[in-house]
Coordinates of C-alpha atoms in Angstrom, one line a residue:
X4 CA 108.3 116.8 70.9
X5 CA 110.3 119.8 71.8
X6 CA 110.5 123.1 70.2
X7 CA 113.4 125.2 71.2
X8 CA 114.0 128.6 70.5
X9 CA 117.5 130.8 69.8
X10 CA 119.7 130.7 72.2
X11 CA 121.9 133.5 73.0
X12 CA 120.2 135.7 74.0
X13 CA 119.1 136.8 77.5
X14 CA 116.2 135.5 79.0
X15 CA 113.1 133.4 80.0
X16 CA 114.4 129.0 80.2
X17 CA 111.5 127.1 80.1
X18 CA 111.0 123.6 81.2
X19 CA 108.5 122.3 79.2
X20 CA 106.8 118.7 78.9
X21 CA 105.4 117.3 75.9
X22 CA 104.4 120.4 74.0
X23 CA 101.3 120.1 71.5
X24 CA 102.7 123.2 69.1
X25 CA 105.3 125.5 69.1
X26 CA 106.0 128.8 69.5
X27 CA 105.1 130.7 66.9
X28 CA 108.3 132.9 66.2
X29 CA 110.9 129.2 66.8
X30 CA 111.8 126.5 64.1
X31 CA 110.6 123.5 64.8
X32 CA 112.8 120.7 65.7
X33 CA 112.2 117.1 64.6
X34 CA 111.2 114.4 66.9
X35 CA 114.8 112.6 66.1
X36 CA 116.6 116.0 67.0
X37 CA 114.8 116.9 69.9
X38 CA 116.6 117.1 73.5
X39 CA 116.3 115.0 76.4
X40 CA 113.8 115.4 79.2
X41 CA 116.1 117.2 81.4
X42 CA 117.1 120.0 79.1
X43 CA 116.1 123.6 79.0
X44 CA 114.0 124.8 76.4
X45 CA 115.1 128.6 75.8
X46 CA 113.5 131.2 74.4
X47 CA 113.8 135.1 74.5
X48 CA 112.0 137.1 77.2
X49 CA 109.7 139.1 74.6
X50 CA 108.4 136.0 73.0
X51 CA 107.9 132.8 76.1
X52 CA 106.3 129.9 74.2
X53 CA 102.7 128.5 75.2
X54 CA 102.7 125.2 77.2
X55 CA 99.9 123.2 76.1
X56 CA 99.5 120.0 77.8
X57 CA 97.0 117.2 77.8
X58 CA 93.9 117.7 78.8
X59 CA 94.0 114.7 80.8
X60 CA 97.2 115.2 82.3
X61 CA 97.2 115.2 86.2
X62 CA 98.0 118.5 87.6
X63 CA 101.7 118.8 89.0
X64 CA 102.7 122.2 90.1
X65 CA 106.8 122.6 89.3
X66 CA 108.0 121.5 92.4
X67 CA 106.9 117.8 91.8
X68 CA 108.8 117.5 88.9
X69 CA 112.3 116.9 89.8
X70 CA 112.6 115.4 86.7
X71 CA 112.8 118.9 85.5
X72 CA 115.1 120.5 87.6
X73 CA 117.2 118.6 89.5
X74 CA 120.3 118.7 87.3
X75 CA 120.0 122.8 87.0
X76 CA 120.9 122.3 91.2
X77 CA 123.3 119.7 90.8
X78 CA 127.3 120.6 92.2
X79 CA 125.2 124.6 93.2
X80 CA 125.0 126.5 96.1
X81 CA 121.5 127.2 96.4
X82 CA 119.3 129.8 98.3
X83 CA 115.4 128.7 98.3
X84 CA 113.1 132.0 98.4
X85 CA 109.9 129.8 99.9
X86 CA 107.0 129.8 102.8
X87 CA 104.7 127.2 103.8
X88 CA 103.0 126.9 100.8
X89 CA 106.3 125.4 99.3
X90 CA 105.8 121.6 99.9
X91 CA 105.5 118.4 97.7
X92 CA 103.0 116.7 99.2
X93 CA 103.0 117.4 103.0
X94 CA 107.3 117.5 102.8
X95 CA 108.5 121.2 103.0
X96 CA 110.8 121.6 99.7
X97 CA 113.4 122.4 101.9
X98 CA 113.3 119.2 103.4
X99 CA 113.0 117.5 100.2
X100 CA 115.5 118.9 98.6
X101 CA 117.9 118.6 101.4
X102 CA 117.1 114.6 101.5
X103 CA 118.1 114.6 97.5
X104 CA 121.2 115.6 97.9
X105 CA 120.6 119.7 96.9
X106 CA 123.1 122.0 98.7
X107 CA 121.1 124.6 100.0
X108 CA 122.7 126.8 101.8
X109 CA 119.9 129.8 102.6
X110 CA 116.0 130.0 103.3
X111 CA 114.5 133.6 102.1
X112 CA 111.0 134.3 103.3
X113 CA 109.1 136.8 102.4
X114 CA 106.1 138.3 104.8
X115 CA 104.9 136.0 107.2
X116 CA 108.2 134.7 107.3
X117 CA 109.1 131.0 106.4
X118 CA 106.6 129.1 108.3
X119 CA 103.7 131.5 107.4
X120 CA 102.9 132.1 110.8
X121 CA 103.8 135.9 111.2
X122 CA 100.9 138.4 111.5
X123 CA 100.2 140.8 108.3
X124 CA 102.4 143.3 108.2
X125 CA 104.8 142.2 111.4
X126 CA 108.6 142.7 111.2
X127 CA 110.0 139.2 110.2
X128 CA 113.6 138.8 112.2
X129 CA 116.5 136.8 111.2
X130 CA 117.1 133.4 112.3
X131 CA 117.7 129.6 112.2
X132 CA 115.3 127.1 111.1
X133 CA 115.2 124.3 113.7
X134 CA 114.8 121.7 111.6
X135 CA 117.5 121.8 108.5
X136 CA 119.8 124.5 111.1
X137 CA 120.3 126.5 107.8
X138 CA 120.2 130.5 107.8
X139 CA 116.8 131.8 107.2
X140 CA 116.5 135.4 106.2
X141 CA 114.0 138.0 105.9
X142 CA 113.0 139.3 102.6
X143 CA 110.0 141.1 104.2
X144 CA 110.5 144.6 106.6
X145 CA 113.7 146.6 106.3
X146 CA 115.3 144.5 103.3
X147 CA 113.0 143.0 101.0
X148 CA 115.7 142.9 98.1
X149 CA 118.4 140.4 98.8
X150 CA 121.8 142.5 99.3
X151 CA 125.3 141.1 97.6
X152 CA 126.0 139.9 101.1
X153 CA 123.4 137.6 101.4
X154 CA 124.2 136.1 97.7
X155 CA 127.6 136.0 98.1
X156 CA 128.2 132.3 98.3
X157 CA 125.2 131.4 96.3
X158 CA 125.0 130.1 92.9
X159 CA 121.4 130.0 92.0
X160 CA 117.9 131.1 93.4
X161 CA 114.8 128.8 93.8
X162 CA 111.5 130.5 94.2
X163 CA 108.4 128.8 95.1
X164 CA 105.5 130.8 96.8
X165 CA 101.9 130.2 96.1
X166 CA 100.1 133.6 94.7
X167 CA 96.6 134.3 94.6
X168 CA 96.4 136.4 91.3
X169 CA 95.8 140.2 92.9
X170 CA 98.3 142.8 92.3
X171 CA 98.3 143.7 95.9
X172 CA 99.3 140.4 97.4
X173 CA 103.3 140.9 98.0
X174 CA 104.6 137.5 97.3
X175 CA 104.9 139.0 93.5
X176 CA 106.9 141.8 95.0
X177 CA 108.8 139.7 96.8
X178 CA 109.9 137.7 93.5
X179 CA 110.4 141.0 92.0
X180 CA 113.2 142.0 94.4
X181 CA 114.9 138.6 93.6
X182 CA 114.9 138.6 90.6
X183 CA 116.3 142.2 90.6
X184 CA 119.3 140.8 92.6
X185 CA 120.0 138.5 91.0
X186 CA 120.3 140.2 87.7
X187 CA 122.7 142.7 89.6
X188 CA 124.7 140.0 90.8
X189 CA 124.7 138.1 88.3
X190 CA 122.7 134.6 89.6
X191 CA 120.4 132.5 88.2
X192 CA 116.7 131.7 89.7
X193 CA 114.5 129.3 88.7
X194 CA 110.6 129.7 89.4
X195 CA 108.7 126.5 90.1
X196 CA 105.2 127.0 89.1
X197 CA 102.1 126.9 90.8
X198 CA 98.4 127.4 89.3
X199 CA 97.1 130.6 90.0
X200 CA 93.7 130.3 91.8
X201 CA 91.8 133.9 90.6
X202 CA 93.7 132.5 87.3
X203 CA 90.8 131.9 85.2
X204 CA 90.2 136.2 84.3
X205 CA 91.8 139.6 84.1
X206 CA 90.0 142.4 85.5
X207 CA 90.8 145.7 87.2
X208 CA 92.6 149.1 86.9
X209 CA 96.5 148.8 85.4
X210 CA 98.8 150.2 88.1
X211 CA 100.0 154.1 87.3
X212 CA 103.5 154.7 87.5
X213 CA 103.0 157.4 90.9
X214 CA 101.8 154.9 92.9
X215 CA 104.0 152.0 92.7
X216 CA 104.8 150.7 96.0
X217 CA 105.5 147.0 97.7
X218 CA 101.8 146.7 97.6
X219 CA 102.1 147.2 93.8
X220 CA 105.2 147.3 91.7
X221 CA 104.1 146.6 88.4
X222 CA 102.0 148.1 85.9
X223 CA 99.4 145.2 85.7
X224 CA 95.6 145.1 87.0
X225 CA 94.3 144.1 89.8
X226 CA 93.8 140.6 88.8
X227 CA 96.6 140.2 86.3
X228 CA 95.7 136.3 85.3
X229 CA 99.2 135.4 85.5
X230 CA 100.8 132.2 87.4
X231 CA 104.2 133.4 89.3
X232 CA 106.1 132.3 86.2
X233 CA 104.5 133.7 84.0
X234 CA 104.5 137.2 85.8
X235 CA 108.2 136.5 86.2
X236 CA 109.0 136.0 82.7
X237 CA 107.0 139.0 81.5
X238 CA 109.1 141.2 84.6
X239 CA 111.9 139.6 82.5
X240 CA 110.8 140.9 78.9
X241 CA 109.3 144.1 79.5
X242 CA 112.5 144.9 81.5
X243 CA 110.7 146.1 85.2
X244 CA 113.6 145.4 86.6
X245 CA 115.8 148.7 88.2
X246 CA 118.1 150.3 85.1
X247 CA 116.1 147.7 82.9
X248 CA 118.4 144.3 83.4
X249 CA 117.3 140.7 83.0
X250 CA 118.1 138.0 84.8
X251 CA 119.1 134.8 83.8
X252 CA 115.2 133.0 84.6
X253 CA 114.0 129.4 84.4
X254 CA 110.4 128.2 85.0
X255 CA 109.0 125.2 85.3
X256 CA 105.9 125.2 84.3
X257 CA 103.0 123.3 86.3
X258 CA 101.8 119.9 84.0
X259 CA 98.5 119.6 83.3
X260 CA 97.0 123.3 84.5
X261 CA 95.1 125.9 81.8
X262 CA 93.8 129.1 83.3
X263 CA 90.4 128.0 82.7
X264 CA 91.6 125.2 85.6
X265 CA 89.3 125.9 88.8
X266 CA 92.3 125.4 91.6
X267 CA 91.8 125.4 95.5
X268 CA 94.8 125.5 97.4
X269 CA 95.8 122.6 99.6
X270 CA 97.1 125.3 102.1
X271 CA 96.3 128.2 103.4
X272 CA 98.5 131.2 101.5
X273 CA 98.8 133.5 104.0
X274 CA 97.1 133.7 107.7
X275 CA 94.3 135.6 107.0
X276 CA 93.3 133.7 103.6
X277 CA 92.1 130.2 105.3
X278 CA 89.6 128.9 102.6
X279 CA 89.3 129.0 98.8
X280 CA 86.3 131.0 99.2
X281 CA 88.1 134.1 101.3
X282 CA 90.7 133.7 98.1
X283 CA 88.3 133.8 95.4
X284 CA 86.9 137.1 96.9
X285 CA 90.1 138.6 98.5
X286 CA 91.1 140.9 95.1
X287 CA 87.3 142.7 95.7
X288 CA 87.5 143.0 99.6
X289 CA 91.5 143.9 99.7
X290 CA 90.3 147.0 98.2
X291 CA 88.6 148.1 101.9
X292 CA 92.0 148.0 103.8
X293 CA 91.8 151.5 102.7
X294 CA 89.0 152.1 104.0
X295 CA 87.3 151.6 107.5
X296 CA 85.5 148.9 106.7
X297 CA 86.8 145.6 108.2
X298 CA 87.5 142.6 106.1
X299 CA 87.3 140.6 109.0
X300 CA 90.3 140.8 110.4
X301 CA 90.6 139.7 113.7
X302 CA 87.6 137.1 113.2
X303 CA 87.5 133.0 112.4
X304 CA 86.9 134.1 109.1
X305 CA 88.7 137.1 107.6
X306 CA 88.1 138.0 104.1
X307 CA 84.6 136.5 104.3
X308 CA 83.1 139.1 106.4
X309 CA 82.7 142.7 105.9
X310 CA 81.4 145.3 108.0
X311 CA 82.4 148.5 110.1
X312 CA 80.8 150.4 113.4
X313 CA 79.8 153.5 110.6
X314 CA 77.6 151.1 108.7
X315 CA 73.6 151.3 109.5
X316 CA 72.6 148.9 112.2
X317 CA 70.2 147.4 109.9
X318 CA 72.5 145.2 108.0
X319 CA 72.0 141.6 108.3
X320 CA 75.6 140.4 110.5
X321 CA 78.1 141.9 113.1
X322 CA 80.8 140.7 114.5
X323 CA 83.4 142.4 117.0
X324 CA 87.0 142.2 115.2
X325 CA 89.5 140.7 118.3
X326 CA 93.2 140.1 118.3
X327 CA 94.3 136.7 116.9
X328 CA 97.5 134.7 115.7
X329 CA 97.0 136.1 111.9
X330 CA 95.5 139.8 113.5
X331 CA 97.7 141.0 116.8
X332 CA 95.8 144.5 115.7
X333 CA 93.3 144.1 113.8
X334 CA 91.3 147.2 112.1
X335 CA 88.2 148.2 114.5
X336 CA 89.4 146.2 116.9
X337 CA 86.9 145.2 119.8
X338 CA 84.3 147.7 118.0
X339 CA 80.9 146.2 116.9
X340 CA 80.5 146.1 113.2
X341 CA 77.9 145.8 111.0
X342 CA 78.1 144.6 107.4
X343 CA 77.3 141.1 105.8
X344 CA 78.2 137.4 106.1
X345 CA 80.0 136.5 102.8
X346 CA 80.7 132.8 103.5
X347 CA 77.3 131.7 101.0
X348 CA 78.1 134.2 98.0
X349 CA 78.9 132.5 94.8
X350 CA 81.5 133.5 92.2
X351 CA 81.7 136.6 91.8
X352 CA 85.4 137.6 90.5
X353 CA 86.9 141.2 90.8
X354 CA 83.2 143.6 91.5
X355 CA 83.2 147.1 92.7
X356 CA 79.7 146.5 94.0
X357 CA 80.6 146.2 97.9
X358 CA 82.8 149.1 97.8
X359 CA 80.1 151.2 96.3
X360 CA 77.2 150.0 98.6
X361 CA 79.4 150.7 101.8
X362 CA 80.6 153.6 100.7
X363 CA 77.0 155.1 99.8
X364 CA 75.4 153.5 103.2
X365 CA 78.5 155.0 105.5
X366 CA 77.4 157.1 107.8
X367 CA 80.6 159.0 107.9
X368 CA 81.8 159.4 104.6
X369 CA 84.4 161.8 105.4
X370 CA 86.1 159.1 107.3
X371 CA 85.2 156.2 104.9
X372 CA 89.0 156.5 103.0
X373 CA 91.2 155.9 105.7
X374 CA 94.0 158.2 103.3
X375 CA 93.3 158.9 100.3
X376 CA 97.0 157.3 99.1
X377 CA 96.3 154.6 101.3
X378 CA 93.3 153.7 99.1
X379 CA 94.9 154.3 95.8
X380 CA 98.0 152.7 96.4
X381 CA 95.5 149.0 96.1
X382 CA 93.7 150.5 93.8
X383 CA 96.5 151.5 91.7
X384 CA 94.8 155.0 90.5
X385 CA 93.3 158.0 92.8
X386 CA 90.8 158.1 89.6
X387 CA 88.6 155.1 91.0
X388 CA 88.3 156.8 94.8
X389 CA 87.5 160.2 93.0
X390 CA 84.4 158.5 91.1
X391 CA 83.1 157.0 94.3
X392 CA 82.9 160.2 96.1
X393 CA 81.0 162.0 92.9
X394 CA 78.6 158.8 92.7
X395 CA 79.4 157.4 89.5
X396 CA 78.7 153.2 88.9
X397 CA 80.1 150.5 88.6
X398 CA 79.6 150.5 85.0
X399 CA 81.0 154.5 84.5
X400 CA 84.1 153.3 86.8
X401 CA 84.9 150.4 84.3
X402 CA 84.6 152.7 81.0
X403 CA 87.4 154.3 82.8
X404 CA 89.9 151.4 83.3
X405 CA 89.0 149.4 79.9
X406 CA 91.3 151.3 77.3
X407 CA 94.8 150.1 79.9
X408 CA 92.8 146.5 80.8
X409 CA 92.8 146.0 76.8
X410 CA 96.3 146.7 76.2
X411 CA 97.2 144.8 79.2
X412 CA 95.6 141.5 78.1
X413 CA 97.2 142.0 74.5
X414 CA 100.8 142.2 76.3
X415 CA 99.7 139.3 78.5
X416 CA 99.2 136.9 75.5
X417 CA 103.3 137.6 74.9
X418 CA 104.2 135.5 77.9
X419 CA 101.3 132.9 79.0
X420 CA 102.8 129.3 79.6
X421 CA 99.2 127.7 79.4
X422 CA 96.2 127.7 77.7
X423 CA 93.7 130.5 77.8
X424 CA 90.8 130.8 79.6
X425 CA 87.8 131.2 77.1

């Protein structure tokens, strides 16, 4: 049974299958006046409905479901704001939806361009995908917002990017700028879901205002527990968008996935994230881009190593960071570091406990914060670097952050699409 909420007003569509309950703010509709499985449910952007699906369901992330949004393309010209993580099955969604009919007529990618085989941080230059021959543009270097030229003849926007959860990782930012566009220009983009690996807890400073940047945009922690819809539709209601516009959003929501859902990712999200394991502990170790400790970088297994030339000898591993595909510069390059072997640590979620240790043990500390904005900008806060120096814990560093992290996860509730975790 469907539950639909007012229309009329502008905000979050939600395609939703075989909801369990309601909303709590929406009538009810009966079973012999509910709409078909291709219509929208709507709601407002302050008040996005759960998604509670059965248990038993099998996973499908939104781009499966063409059931769901199919019709929304049919007779439009579409732009698709995708990278390699975009696929159903092993097909590229491009492909796919090029095969069914779907005019698109753009590909956006964001950094590490469309294939996902740029190197962090490179300049992404326009081109021509070889295999559809359609435009594909660069949402990643000088213009990261789509301007009115490159929307001009396009009716709708499809995003669908895998995110890994951390405010830091610029996929988020990328969907920001989009949506931001589009509200300007007033065209639609639909989000198709997919489940958010470091889903399953929130933890982490919430962003201050003075140090919003493309490597943090929102006032959110550093694990934010959000899937890309659901960040999308809380961009939407809290009005983060420039001058405070909405745009006109759908989602489709992933069947079958709760945040207490343990996901690994059938591809690799970025070049420098190859395994589940360098995802699960990329929000802790991003933190050290600020610093000069290498998260290996440059090595067969970045974001599983960590280690720097100003760390004592004594530690257990080393490796020598070299240049690579994913790493054409990678920090400390061709210097010997010394640090740890990551690959056999178990779950640990968002810690502060590596940072600490490798700051206390440096035998430069001077040095250890590459800039102190540089550091803050991840972190979200100069008041976490500022505690490190004067030797306070892990524990005293969390009293800190806690009064934001609480109000964050009570705003959070306003827009999740799936069941808690516990």
């Amino acid at each position: 049974m469907y539950s639909i909420l007012p229309t009329g007003l502008l905000g979050l569509t939600l395609l939703l299958a075989d909801c369990a309950r309601p909303p709590q703010s929406a009538p009810a509709v009966s079973p012999a006046a509910s709409a078909p499985t291709e219509a929208p449910l709507r709601a407002t952007a302050a008040s996005s409905p759960q998604a509670v699906l059965p248990a038993a369901e099998t996973l499908r992330t939104g781009a499966e479901q063409f059931e769901r949004y199919l019709l929304l393309l049919k007779g439009k010209r579409v732009g698709v704001v995708v990278n390699q993580t975009a696929r159903v099955g092993k097909a590229f969604l491009v492909d796919t939806l090029l095969a069914k009919g779907v005019g698109v007529k753009v590909i956006f990618g964001p950094e590490h361009g469309f294939r996902g085989e740029a190197a962090d941080g490179a300049t992404i230059k326009d081109g021509k995908d070889a295999r559809s021959g359609l435009p594909a543009l660069s949402l990643y270097g000088a213009t990261k917002k789509p301007t009115p030229e490159m929307l001009k003849d396009i009716d709708v926007l499809v995003f669908d990017i895998q995110d890994v959860g951390a405010r830091f990782y610029t996929f988020i930012s990328t969907m920001h700028y989009v949506m931001e566009a589009a509200a300007e220009q007033n065209k639609e983009v639909i989000i198709l879901d997919r489940p958010n690996p470091n889903g399953w807890y929130v933890d982490g400073p919430v962003l201050e205002p003075a140090f919003k940047t493309f490597v943090g945009m929102h006032p959110i922690p550093v694990v934010h527990g959000l899937t890309v819809g659901e960040l999308a539709g809380m961009i939407n209601g809290e009005k983060w968008l420039a001058g405070g516009k909405q745009c006109k959003l759908t989602v489709v929501p992933v069947a079958g996935y709760t945040h207490s859902t343990r996901y690994d990712l059938p591809e690799r999200p970025s070049p420098n994230l190859p395994t589940p394991h360098s995802v699960a502990l990329y929000p802790a170790l991003c933190l050290f881009e600020g610093t000069d400790v290498s998260v290996g970088r440059g090595t067969a297994t970045p974001f599983e190593v960590i280690g720097a030339p100003t760390q004592p000898s004594t530690r257990p591993f080393r490796f020598t960071p070299t240049p690579n595909p994913g790493s054409t510069s990678p920090p400390q390059n061709g210097k010997l570091c010394y640090g740890q072997d990551l690959r056999q640590v178990g779950d640990i979620g968002f810690t502060l406990k590596y940072l600490l240790d490798y700051y206390q043990q440096s035998t430069n500390k001077e040095k250890f914060f590459l800039s102190d904005r540089g550091f803050d900008r991840l972190m979200g806060t100069a008041t976490v670097r500022q505690q490190i120096i004067a030797g306070k814990s892990e524990a005293e560093i969390r009293q800190g952050w806690e009064p934001g992290l609480t109000a964050y996860k009570v705003m959070r509730k306003k827009y999740l699409l799936y069941p808690d975790f516990k």
